[in-house]
CSV table of C-alpha atoms and ligand atoms in Angstrom, one decimal:
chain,number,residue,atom,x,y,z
A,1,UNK,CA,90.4,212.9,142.3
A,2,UNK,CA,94.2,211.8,142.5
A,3,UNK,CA,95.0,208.4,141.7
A,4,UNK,CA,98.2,206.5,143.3
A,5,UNK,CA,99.2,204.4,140.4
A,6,UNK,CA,102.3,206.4,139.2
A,7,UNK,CA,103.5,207.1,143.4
A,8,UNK,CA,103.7,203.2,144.5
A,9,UNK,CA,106.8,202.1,144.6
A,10,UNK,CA,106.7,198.5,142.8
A,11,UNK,CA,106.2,195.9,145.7
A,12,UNK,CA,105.9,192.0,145.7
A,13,UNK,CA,102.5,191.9,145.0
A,14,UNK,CA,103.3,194.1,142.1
A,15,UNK,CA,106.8,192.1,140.9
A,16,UNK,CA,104.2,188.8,141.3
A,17,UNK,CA,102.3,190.7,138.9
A,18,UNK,CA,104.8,191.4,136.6
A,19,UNK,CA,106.3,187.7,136.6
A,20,UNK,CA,103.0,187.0,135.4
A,21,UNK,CA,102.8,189.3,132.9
A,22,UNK,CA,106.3,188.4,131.8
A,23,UNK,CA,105.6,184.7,131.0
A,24,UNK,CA,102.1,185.7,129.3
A,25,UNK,CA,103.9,188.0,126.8
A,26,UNK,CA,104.8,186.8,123.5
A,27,UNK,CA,108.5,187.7,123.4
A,28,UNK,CA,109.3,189.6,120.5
A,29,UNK,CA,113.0,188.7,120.9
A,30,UNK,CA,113.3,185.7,119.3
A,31,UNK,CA,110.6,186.5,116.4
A,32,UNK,CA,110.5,189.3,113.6
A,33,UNK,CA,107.5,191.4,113.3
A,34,UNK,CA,106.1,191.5,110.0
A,35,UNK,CA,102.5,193.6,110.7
A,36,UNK,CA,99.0,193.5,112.9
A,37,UNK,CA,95.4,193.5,112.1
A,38,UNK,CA,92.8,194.6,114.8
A,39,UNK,CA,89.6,192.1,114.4
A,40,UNK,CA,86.2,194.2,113.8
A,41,UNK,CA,85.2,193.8,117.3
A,42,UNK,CA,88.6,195.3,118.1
A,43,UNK,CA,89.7,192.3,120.6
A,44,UNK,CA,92.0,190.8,120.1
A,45,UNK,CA,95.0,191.8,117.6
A,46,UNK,CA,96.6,189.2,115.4
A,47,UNK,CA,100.0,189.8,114.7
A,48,UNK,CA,102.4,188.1,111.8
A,49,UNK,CA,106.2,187.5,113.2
A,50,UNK,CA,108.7,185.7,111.6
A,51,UNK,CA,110.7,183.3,113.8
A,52,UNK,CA,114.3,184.2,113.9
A,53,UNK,CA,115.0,180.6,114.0
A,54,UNK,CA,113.6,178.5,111.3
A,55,UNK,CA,112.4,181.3,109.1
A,56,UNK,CA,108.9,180.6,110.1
A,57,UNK,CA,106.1,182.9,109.4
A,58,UNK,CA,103.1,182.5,112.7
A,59,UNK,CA,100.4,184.4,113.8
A,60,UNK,CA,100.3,185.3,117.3
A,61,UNK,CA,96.4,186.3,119.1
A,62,UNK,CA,97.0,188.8,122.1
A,63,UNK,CA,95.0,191.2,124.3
A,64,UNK,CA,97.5,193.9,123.7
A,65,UNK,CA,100.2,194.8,121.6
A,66,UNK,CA,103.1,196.8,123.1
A,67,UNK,CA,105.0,198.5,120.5
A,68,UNK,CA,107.9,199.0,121.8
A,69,UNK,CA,110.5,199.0,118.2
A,70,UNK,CA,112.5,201.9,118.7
A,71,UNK,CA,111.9,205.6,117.1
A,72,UNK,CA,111.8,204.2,113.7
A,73,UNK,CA,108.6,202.3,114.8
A,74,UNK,CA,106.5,200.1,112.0
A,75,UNK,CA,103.9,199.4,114.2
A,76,UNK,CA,103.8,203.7,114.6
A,77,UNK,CA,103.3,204.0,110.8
A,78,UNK,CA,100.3,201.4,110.5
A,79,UNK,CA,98.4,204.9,112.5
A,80,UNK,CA,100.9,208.0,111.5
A,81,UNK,CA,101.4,207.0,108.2
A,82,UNK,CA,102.7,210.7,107.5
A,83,UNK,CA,104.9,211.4,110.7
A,84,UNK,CA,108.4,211.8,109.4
A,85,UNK,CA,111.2,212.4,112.4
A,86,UNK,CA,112.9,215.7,112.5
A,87,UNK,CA,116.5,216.0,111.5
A,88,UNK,CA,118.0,217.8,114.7
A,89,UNK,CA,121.0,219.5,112.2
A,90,UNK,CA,123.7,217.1,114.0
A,91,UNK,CA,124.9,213.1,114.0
A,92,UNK,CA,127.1,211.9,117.0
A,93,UNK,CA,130.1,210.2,116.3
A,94,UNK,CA,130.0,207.1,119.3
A,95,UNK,CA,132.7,204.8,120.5
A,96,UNK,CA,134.0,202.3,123.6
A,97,UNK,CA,137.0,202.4,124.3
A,98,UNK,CA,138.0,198.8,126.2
A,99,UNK,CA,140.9,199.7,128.4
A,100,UNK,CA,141.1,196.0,130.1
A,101,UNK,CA,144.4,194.9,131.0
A,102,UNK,CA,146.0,198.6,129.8
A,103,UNK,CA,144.9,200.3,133.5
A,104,UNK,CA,148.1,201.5,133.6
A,105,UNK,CA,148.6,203.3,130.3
A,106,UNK,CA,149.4,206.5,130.1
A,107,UNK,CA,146.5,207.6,128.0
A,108,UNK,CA,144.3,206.2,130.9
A,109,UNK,CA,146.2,207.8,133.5
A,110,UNK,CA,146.5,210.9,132.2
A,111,UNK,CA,142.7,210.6,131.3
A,112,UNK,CA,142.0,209.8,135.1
A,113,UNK,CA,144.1,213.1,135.5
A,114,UNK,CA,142.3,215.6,133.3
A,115,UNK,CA,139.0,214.1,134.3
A,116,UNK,CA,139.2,213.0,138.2
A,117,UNK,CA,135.6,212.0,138.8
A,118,UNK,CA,135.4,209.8,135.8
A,119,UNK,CA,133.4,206.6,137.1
A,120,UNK,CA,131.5,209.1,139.3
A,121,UNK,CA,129.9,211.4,136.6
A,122,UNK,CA,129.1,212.2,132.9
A,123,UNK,CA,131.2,215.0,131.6
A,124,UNK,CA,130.3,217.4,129.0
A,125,UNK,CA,132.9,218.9,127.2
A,126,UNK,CA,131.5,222.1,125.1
A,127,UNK,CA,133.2,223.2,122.4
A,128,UNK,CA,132.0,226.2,119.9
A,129,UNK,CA,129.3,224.6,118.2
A,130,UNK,CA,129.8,221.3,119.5
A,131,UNK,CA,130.3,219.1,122.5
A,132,UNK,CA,131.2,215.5,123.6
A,133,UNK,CA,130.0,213.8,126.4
A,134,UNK,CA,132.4,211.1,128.2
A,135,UNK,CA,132.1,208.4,130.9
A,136,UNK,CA,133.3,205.4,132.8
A,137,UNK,CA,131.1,202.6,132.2
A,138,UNK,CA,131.5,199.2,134.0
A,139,UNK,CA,134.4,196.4,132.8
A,140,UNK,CA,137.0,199.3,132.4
A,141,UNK,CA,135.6,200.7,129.4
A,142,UNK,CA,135.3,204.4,128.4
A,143,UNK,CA,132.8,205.7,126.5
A,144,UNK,CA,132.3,208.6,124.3
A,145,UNK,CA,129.6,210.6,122.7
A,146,UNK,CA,130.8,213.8,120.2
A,147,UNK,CA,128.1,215.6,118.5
A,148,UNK,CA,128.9,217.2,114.9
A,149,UNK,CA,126.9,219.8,112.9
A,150,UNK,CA,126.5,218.4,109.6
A,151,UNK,CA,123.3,218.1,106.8
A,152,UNK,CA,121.4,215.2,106.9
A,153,UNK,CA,123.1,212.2,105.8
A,154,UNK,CA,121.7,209.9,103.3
A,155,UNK,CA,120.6,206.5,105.9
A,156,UNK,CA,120.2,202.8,104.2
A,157,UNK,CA,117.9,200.5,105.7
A,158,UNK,CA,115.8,200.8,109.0
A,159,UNK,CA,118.1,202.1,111.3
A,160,UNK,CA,119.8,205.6,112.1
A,161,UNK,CA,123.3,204.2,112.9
A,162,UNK,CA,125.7,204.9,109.7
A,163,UNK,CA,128.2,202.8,108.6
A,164,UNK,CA,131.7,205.0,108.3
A,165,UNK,CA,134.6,204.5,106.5
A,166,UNK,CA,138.3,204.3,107.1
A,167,UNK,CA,138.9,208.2,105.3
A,168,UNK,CA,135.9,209.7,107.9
A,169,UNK,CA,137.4,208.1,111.2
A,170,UNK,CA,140.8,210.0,109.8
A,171,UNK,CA,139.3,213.4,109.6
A,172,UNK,CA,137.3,212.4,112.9
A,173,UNK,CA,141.0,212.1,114.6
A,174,UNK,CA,142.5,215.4,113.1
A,175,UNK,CA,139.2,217.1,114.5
A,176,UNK,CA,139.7,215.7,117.7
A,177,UNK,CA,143.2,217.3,118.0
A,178,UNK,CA,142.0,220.5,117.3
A,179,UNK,CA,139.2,220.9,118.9
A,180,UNK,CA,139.4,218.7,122.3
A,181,UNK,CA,142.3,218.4,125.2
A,182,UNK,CA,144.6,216.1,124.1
A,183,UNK,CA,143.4,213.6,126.9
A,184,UNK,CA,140.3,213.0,125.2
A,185,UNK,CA,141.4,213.2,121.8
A,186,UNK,CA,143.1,210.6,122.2
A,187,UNK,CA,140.6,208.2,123.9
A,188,UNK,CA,138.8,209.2,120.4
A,189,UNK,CA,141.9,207.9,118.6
A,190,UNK,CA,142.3,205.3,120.3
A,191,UNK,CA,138.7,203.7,119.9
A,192,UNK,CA,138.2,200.7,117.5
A,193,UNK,CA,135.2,201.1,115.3
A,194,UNK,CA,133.8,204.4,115.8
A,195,UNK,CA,130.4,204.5,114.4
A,196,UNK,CA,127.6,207.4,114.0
A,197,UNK,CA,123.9,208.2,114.9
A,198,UNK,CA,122.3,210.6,113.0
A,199,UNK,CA,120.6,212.4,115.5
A,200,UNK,CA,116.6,212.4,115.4
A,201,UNK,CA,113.2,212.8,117.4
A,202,UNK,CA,110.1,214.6,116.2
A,203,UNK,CA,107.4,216.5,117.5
A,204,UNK,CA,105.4,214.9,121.1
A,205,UNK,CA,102.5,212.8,119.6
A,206,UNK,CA,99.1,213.6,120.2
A,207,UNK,CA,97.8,209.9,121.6
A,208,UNK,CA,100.1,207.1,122.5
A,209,UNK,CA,97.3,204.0,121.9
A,210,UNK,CA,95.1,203.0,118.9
A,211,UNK,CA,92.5,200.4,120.2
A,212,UNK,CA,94.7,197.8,121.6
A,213,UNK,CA,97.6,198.6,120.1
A,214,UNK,CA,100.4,201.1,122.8
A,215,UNK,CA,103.1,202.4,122.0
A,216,UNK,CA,106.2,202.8,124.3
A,217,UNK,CA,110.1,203.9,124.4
A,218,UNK,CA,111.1,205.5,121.6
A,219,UNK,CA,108.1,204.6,119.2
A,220,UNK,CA,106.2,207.1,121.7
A,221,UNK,CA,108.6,210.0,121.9
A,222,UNK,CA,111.4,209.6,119.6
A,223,UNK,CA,113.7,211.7,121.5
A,224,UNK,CA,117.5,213.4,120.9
A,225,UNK,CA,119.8,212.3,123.7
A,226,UNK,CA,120.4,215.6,125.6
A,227,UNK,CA,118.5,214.7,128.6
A,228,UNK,CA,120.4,211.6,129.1
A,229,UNK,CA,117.3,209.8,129.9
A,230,UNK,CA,115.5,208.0,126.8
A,231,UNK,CA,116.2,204.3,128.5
A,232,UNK,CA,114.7,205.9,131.8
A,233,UNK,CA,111.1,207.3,130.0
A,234,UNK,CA,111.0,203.6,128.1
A,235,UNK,CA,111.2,201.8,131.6
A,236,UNK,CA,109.1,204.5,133.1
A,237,UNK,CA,106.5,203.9,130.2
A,238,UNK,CA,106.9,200.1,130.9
A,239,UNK,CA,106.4,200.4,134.3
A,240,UNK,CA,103.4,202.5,134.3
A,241,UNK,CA,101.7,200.5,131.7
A,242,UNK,CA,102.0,197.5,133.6
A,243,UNK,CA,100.2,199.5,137.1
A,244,UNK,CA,97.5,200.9,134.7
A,245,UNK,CA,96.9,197.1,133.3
A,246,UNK,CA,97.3,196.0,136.9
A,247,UNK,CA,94.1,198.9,137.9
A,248,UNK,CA,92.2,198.0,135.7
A,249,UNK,CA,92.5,194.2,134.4
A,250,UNK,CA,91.8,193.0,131.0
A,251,UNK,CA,88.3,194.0,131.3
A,252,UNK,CA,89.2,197.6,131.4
A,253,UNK,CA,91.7,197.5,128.6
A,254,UNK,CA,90.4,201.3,127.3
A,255,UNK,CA,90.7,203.1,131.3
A,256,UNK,CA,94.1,201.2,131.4
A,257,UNK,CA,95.3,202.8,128.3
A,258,UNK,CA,93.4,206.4,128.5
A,259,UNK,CA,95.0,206.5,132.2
A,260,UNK,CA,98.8,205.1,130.9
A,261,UNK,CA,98.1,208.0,128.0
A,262,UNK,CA,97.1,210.7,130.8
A,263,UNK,CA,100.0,210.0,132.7
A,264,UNK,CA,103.4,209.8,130.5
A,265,UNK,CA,101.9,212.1,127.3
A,266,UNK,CA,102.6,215.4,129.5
A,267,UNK,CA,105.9,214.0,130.7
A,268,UNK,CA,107.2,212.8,127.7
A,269,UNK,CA,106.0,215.3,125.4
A,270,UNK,CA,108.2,218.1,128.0
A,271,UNK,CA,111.0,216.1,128.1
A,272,UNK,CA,111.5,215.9,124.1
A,273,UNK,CA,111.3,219.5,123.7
A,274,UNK,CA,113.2,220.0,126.5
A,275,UNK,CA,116.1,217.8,125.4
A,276,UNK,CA,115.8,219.3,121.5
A,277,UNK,CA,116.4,222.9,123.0
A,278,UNK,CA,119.2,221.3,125.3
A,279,UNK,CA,121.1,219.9,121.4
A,280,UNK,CA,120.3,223.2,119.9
A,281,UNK,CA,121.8,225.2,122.6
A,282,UNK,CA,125.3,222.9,123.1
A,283,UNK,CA,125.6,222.8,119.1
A,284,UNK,CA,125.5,226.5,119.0
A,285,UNK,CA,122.2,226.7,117.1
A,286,UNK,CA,119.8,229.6,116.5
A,287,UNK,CA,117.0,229.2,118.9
A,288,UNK,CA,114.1,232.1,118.5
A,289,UNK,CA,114.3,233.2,122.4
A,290,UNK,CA,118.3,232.9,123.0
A,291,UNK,CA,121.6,234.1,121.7
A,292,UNK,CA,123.5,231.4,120.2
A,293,UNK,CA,125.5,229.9,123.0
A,294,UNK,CA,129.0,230.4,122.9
A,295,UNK,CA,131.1,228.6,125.7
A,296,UNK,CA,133.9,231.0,125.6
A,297,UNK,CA,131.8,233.8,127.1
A,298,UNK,CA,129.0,232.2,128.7
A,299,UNK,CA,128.0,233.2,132.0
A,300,UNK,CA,126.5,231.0,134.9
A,301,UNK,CA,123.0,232.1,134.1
A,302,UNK,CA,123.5,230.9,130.2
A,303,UNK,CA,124.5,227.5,131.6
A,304,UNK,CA,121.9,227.3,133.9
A,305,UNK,CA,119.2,225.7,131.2
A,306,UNK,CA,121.6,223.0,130.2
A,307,UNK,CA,121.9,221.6,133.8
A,308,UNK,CA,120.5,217.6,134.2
A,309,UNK,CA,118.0,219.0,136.7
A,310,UNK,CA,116.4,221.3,134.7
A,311,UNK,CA,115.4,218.7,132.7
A,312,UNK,CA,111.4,218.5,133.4
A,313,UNK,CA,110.2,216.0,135.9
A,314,UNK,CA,114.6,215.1,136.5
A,315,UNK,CA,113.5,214.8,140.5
A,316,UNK,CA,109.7,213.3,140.4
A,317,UNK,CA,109.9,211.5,137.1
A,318,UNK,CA,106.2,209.6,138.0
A,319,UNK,CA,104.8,212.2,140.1
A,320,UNK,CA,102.1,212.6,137.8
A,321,UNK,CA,98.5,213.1,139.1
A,322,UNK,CA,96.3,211.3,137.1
A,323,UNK,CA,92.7,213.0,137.5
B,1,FAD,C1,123.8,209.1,120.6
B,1,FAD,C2,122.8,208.5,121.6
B,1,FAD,C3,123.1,208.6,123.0
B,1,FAD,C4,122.2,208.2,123.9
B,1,FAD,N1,122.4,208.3,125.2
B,1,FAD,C5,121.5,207.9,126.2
B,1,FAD,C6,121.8,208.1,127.6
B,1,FAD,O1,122.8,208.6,128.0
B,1,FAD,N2,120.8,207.7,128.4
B,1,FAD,C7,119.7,207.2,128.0
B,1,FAD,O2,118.8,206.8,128.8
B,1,FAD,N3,119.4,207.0,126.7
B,1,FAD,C8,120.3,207.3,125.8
B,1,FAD,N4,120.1,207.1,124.5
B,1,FAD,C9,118.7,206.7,124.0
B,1,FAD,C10,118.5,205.3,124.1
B,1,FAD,O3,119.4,204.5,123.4
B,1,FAD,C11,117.0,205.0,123.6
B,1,FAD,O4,116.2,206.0,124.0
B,1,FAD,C12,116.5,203.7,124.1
B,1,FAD,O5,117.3,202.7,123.6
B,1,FAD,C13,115.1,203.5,123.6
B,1,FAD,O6,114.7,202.2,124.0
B,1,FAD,P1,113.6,201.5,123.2
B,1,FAD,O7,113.5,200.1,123.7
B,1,FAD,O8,112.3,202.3,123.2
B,1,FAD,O9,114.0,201.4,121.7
B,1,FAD,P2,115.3,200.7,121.0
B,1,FAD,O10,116.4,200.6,122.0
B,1,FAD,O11,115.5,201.3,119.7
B,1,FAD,O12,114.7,199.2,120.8
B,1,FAD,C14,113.8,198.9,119.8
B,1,FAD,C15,114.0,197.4,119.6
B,1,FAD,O13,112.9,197.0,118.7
B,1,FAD,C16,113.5,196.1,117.8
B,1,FAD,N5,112.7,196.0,116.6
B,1,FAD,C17,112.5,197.0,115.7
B,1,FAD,N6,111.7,196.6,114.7
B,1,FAD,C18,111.4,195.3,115.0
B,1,FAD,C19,110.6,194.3,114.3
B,1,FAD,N7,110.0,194.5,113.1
B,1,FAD,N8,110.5,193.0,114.9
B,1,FAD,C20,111.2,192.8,116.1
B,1,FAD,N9,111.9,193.7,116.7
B,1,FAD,C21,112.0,194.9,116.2
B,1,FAD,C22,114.9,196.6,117.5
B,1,FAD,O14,115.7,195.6,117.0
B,1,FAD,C23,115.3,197.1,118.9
B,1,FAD,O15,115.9,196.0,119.6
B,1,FAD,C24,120.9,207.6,123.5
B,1,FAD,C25,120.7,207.5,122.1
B,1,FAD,C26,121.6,207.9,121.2
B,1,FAD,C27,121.3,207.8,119.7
């Protein structure tokens, strides 16, 4: 039997919902969290936060607990304990380039020349074993994405941005000049305070929910960015938990999750090993069932796999039948 939840579009009974949901959720903005137990009867879960503000240490009682804290997840580890996140063989170098009040320049303009639809588009820029991604985003700010094959660097702390030093963004520049058009090389050389992700994700999980405790975003599918959609598949996981909490109430808390579970693990799980063979292919990597990609003499058909719409469910992200 097909069930609707992941085809309705979200109406005011549903936003009315939502509010609701919003103000009953403990929000984990303002308070650390420190770790979780699940009482024997497995309702509800107690969870230890620290508050941001006065260095507090409270408990908080919920039904639920969303874990929504990124791919580096605590709240994953309490049930993975041995899940370590692959290392894709590349870190991305990022920056923003704030062009406010310098419209006119002539690296902008002859930016706006080399790429015309910038504002309209993301372009990719492939390079032999490499390849940058650039846009327009709002408040006249340029942004820029350039992937490097590397080893794994050593990370400090929990987090996979780097800190970089003044002698790395100077061999960053001299790459730029010889490997991109000199309109983008020098929006690289221009940013202030480049900085780099090392480039993660790990194999699709097998369940996404431990009693009451769901996991979502990136602590579900730590993903590498090649698909351009990571913030889409954690609002998509969002959304649909909230319809399958909306089905089936408190009382139901197990169908709720099984059903969230049935619907996103077969979406997600495609679209992480779609985007990992999208990275391997752009940064010229050996794949088992493919030549390594060379842009120079690359035909329409080699391209074909690294189009956004092939990414699985690009058109009918939701489309999902749950049965
Ligand atoms: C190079 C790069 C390019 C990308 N490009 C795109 C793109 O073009 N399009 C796209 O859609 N996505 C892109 N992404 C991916 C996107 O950034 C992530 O998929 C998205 O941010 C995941 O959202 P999330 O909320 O699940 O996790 P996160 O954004 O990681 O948020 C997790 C949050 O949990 C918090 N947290 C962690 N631990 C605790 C704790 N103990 N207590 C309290 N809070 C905690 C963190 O501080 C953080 O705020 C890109 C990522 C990278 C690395």
């Amino acid at each position: 039997m097909r069930t609707s939840i992941s085809e309705r579009p979200i109406g005011p009974t549903s936003m009315a919902f939502y509010m609701e949901l919003y103000r009953s959720i403990q929000f984990c903005g303002v308070h650390l969290f420190l770790s979780f137990c699940i009482s024997d009867d497995k309702a509800p879960v107690k969870v230890m936060a620290r508050v941001l503000e006065n260095e507090e240490v409270i408990q908080i009682v919920a039904d639920l607990l969303v874990a929504a804290d990124g791919c580096l997840s605590t709240i994953r580890r309490n049930f993975l304990p041995d899940l370590r996140l692959r290392y894709s063989g590349y870190s991305a170098w990022r920056g923003v380039l704030d062009f406010s009040g310098d419209e006119n320049s002539d690296t902008i303009i002859n930016l706006r020349k080399a790429y015309p639809e910038l504002g309209k588009c993301l372009y990719f820029n492939q390079g032999s074993g490499t390849h940058c991604v650039l846009f327009e985003l709002q408040n006249k700010r340029i942004n820029w994405i350039w992937y490097i094959n590397q080893p794994e660097p050593e990370l400090k702390g929990n987090s996979v941005t780097m800190k970089v030093s003044s002698n790395m963004i100077e061999k960053l520049h001299e790459e730029a000049e010889k490997i991109w058009v000199p309109e983008l090389s020098r929006i690289v050389k221009e940013t202030k305070e480049p900085f780099v992700n090392v480039i993660y994700d790990c194999d699709p999980l097998e369940q996404l929910f431990w009693d009451n405790v769901v996991l979502i975003g990136d602590a579900a599918h730590p993903i590498t960015p090649h698909g351009s959609r990571s913030t889409n598949m954690s609002i998509l996981d969002a959304a649909i938990l909230g319809r399958c909490l909306e089905k089936w109430k408190l009382g139901n808390l197990a169908m709720a999750l099984k059903e969230f579970q049935s619907i996103r693990l077969p979406v997600i799980s495609k679209q992480v090993l779609h985007s990992r063979r999208m990275g391997r292919i752009k940064q010229g990597l050996v794949l088992p069932d493919r030549k390594i990609f060379d842009p120079k003499t690359a035909t329409p058909e080699d391209c074909q796999e690294l189009l956004q719409k092939s990414v699985p469910f690009f058109a009918t992200p939701s489309l999902v039948d749950s049965t």
